[in-house]
Coordinates of C-alpha atoms in Angstrom, one line a residue:
X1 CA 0.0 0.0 0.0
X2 CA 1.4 3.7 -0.6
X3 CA 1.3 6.3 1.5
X4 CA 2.2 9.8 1.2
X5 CA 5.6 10.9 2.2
X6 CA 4.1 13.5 4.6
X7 CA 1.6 11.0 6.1
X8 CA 4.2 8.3 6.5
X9 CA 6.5 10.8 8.1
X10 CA 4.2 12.2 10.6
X11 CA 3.1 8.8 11.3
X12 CA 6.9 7.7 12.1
X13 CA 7.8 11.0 13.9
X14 CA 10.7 12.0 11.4
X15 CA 10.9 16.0 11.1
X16 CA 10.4 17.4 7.4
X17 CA 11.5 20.8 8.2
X18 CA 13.9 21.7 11.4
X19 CA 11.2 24.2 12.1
X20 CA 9.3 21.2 12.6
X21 CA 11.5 19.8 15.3
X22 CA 10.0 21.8 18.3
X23 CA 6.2 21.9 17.7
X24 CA 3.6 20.1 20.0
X25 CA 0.4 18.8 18.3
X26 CA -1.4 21.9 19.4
X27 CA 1.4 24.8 18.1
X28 CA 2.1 25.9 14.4
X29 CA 5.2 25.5 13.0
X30 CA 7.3 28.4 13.3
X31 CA 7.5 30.4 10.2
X32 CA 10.5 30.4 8.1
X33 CA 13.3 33.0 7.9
X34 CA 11.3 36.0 6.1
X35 CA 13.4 39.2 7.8
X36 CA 16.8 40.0 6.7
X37 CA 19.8 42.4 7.3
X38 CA 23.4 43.9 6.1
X39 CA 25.4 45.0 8.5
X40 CA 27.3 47.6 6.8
X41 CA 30.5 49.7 6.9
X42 CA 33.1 51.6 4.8
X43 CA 35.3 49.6 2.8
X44 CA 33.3 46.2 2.7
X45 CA 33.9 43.5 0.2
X46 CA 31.5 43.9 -2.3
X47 CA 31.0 40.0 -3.0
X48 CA 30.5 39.7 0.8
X49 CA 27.5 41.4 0.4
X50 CA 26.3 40.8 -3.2
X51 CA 27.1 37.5 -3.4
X52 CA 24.8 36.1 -1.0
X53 CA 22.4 38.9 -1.5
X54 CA 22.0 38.1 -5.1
X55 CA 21.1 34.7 -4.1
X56 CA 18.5 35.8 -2.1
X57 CA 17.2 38.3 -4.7
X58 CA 16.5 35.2 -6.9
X59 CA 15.1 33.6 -3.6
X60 CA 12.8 36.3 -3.5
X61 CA 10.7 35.9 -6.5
X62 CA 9.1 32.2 -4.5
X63 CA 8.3 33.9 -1.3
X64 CA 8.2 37.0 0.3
X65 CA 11.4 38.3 2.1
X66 CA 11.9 41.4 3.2
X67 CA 16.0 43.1 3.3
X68 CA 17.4 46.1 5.7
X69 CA 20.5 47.7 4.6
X70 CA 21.8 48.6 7.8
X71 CA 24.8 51.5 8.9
X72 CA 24.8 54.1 11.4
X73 CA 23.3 56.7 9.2
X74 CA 21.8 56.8 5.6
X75 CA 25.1 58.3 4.2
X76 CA 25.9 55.9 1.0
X77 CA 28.9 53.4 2.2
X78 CA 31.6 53.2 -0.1
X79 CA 33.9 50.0 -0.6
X80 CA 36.8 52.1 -1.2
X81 CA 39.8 52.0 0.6
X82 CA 39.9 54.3 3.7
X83 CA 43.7 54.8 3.9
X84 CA 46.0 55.9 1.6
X85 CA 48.1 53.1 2.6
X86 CA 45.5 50.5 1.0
X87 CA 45.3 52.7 -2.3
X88 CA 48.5 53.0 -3.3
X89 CA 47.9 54.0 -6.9
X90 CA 45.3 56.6 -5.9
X91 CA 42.2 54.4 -7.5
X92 CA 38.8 55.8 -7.9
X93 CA 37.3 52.2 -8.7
X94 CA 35.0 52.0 -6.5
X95 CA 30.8 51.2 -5.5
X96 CA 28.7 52.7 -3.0
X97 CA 25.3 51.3 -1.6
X98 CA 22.4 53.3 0.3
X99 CA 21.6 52.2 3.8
X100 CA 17.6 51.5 4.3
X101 CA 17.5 51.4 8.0
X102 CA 20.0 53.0 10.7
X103 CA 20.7 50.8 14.1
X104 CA 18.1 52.7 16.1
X105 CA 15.3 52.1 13.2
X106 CA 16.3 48.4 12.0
X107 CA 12.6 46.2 12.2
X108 CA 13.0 42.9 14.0
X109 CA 15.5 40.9 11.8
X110 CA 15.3 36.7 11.1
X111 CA 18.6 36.7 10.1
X112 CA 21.7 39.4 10.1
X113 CA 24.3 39.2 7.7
X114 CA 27.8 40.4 8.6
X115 CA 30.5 40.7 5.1
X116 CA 34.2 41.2 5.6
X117 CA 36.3 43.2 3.7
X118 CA 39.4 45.5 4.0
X119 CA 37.2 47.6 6.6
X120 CA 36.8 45.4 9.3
X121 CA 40.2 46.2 10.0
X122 CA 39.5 50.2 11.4
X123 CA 40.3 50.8 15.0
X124 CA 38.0 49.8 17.7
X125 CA 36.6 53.3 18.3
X126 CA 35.5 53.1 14.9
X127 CA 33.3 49.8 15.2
X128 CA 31.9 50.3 18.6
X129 CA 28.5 51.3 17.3
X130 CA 28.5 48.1 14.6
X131 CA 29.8 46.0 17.9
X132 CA 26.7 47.1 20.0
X133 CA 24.6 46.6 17.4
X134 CA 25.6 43.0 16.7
X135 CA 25.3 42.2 20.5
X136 CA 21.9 43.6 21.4
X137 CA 20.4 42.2 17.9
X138 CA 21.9 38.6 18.7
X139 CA 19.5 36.9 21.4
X140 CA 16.6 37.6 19.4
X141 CA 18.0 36.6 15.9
X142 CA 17.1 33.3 14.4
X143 CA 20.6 33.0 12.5
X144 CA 24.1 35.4 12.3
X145 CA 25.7 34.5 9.0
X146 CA 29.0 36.0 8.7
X147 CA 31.1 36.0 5.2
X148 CA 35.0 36.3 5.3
X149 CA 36.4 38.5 8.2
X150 CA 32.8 39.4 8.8
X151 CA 33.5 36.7 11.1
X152 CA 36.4 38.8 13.1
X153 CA 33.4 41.4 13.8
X154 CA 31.5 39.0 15.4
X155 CA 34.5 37.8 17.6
X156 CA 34.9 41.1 18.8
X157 CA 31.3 41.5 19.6
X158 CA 31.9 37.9 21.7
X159 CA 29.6 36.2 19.8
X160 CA 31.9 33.3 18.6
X161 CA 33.1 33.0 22.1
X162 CA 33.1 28.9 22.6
X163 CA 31.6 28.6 19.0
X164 CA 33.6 26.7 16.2
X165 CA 33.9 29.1 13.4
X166 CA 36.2 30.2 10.0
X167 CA 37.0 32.9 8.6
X168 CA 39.2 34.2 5.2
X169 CA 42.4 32.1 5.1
X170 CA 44.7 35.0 3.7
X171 CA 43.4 36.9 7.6
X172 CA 43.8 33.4 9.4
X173 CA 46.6 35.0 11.3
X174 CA 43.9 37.9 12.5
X175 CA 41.2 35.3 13.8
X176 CA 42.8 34.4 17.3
X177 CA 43.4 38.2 17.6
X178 CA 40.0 39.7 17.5
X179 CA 38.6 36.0 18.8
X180 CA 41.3 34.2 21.1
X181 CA 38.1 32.2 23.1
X182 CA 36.7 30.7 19.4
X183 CA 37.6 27.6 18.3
X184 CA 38.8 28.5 14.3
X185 CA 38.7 26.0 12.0
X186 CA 41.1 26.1 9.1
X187 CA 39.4 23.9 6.6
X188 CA 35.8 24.6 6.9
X189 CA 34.9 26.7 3.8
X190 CA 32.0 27.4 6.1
X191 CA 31.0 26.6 9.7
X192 CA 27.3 26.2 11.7
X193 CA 27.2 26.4 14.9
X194 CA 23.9 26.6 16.3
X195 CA 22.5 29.2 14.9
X196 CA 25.7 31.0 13.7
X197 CA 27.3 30.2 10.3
X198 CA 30.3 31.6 9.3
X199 CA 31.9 31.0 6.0
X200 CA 35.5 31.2 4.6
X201 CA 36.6 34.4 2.3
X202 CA 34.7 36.5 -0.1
X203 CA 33.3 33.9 -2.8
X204 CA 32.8 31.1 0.4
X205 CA 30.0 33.3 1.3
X206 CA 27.7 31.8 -1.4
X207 CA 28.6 28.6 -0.6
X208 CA 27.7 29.2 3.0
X209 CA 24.3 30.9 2.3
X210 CA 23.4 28.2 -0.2
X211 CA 24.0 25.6 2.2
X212 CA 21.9 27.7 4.7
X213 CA 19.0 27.3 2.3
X214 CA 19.5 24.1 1.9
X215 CA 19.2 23.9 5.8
X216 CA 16.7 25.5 6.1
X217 CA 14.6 26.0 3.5
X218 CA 15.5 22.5 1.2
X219 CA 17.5 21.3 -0.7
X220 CA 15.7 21.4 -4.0
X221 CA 15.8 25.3 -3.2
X222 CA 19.3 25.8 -2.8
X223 CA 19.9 23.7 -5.9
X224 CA 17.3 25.5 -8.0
X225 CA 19.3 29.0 -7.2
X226 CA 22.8 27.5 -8.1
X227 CA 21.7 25.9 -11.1
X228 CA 19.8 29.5 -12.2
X229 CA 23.2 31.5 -10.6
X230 CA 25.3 28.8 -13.0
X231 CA 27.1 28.8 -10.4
X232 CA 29.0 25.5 -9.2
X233 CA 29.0 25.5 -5.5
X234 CA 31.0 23.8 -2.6
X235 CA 28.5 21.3 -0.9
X236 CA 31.0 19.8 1.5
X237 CA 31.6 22.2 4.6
X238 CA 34.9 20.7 6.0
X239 CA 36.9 21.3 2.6
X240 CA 38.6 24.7 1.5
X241 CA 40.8 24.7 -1.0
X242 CA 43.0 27.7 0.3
X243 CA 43.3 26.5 3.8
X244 CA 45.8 23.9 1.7
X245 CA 47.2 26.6 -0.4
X246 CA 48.4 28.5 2.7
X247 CA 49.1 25.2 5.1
X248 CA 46.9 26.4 7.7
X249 CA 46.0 24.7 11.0
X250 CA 43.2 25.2 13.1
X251 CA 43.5 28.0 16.4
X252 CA 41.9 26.8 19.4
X253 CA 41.6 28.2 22.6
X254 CA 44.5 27.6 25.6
X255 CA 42.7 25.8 28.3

């Protein structure tokens, strides 16, 4: 006799959606990941953000998702160098994008995405503001996804403190500086812990938020973007090519 995959499966008790996992016979099941925002700052990688985001743009057009652009003010944030040191032949190649929301009028957010990027090197003073928000958003988000050394941002904010994590392998030496309590791992083109994913440098960010759809959304939906992105993505986690490429090993925490 056959039986619908969804009838056999409640029937057995096996979970079709992790949403699924924690519902009682009386509760809905929580709705998916609808909310999301960019945390953003001068001199971010540009695939950091647009990468992912273009995924999600294409993700768009089968359910409704709403995206903040979020800075400290609505001044457009440039990706260009901010030293002269980091310019050296006095470039003006360069993008901007316009903020949507500042960190006192972000909405409730699903999911916050942190990019990486040249930037996320400023002095402390500069990030305090990006550090707060990042700490007070955390507890109520339902994931942090961090691309590159978007990752180093969110070790500084302590939120990778006891969390196995990645971040770009050209910055590898950075991560135990701005995150000497995370547990780094040098050949995970991306990481999830709980509900924190962090991914591996600038193109690894796709591959991360792919997977995440995958996660959470299915399979067939994360497969369906990279086939219409033509884009041939990295399905297993605990393989990065450049983590070879520069012999890296893994930084843990001293006990």
């Amino acid at each position: 006799m056959h039986f619908p995959f969804f009838t056999l499966a409640l029937a057995t008790g096996v979970t079709l959606n992790p949403f699924l996992a924690s519902c009682t016979e009386d509760s809905k099941p929580r709705p998916l990941p609808s909310s999301f925002g960019v945390l953003l700052f001068p001199s971010f990688e540009a695939i950091d953000v647009f990468g992912p985001l273009d995924a999600l743009n294409l993700f768009s057009a089968q359910r409704q998702l709403k995206l903040s652009l979020i800075a400290p003010t609505l001044d457009p944030i440039s990706t260009a160098p901010r030293s002269a040191a980091m310019n050296p032949f006095n470039s003006t190649f360069s993008e901007s994008i316009v903020p949507t929301h500042t960190f006192d009028t972000a909405p409730d957010l699903d999911v916050l995405l942190i990019p990486g990027g040249v930037g996320t090197r400023s002095p402390d003073p500069f990030f305090d503001d990006h550090l707060a928000f990042i700490r007070s958003r955390f507890p109520k988000l339902r994931y942090l996804i961090t691309v590159c050394t978007g990752a180093h941002l969110a070790a500084k904010a302590g939120i990778l403190d006891g969390r196995n994590a990645t971040t770009n392998k050209r910055a590898w030496a950075l991560a135990p500086v701005y995150g000497p309590k995370v547990r780094w791992i040098a050949h995970a083109r991306w990481v999830a812990d709980g509900k924190v994913w962090t991914s591996s440098g600038v193109s690894a960010g796709i591959d991360a938020l792919l997977a995440w759809v995958a996660e959470v959304y299915g399979v067939e939906h994360a497969d369906e973007l990279a086939l219409f992105m033509e884009y041939e993505r990295h399905v297993d986690p605990s393989w990065d090519p450049f983590a070879e490429y520069y012999n890296l090993t893994d930084h843990l925490p001293s006990l």
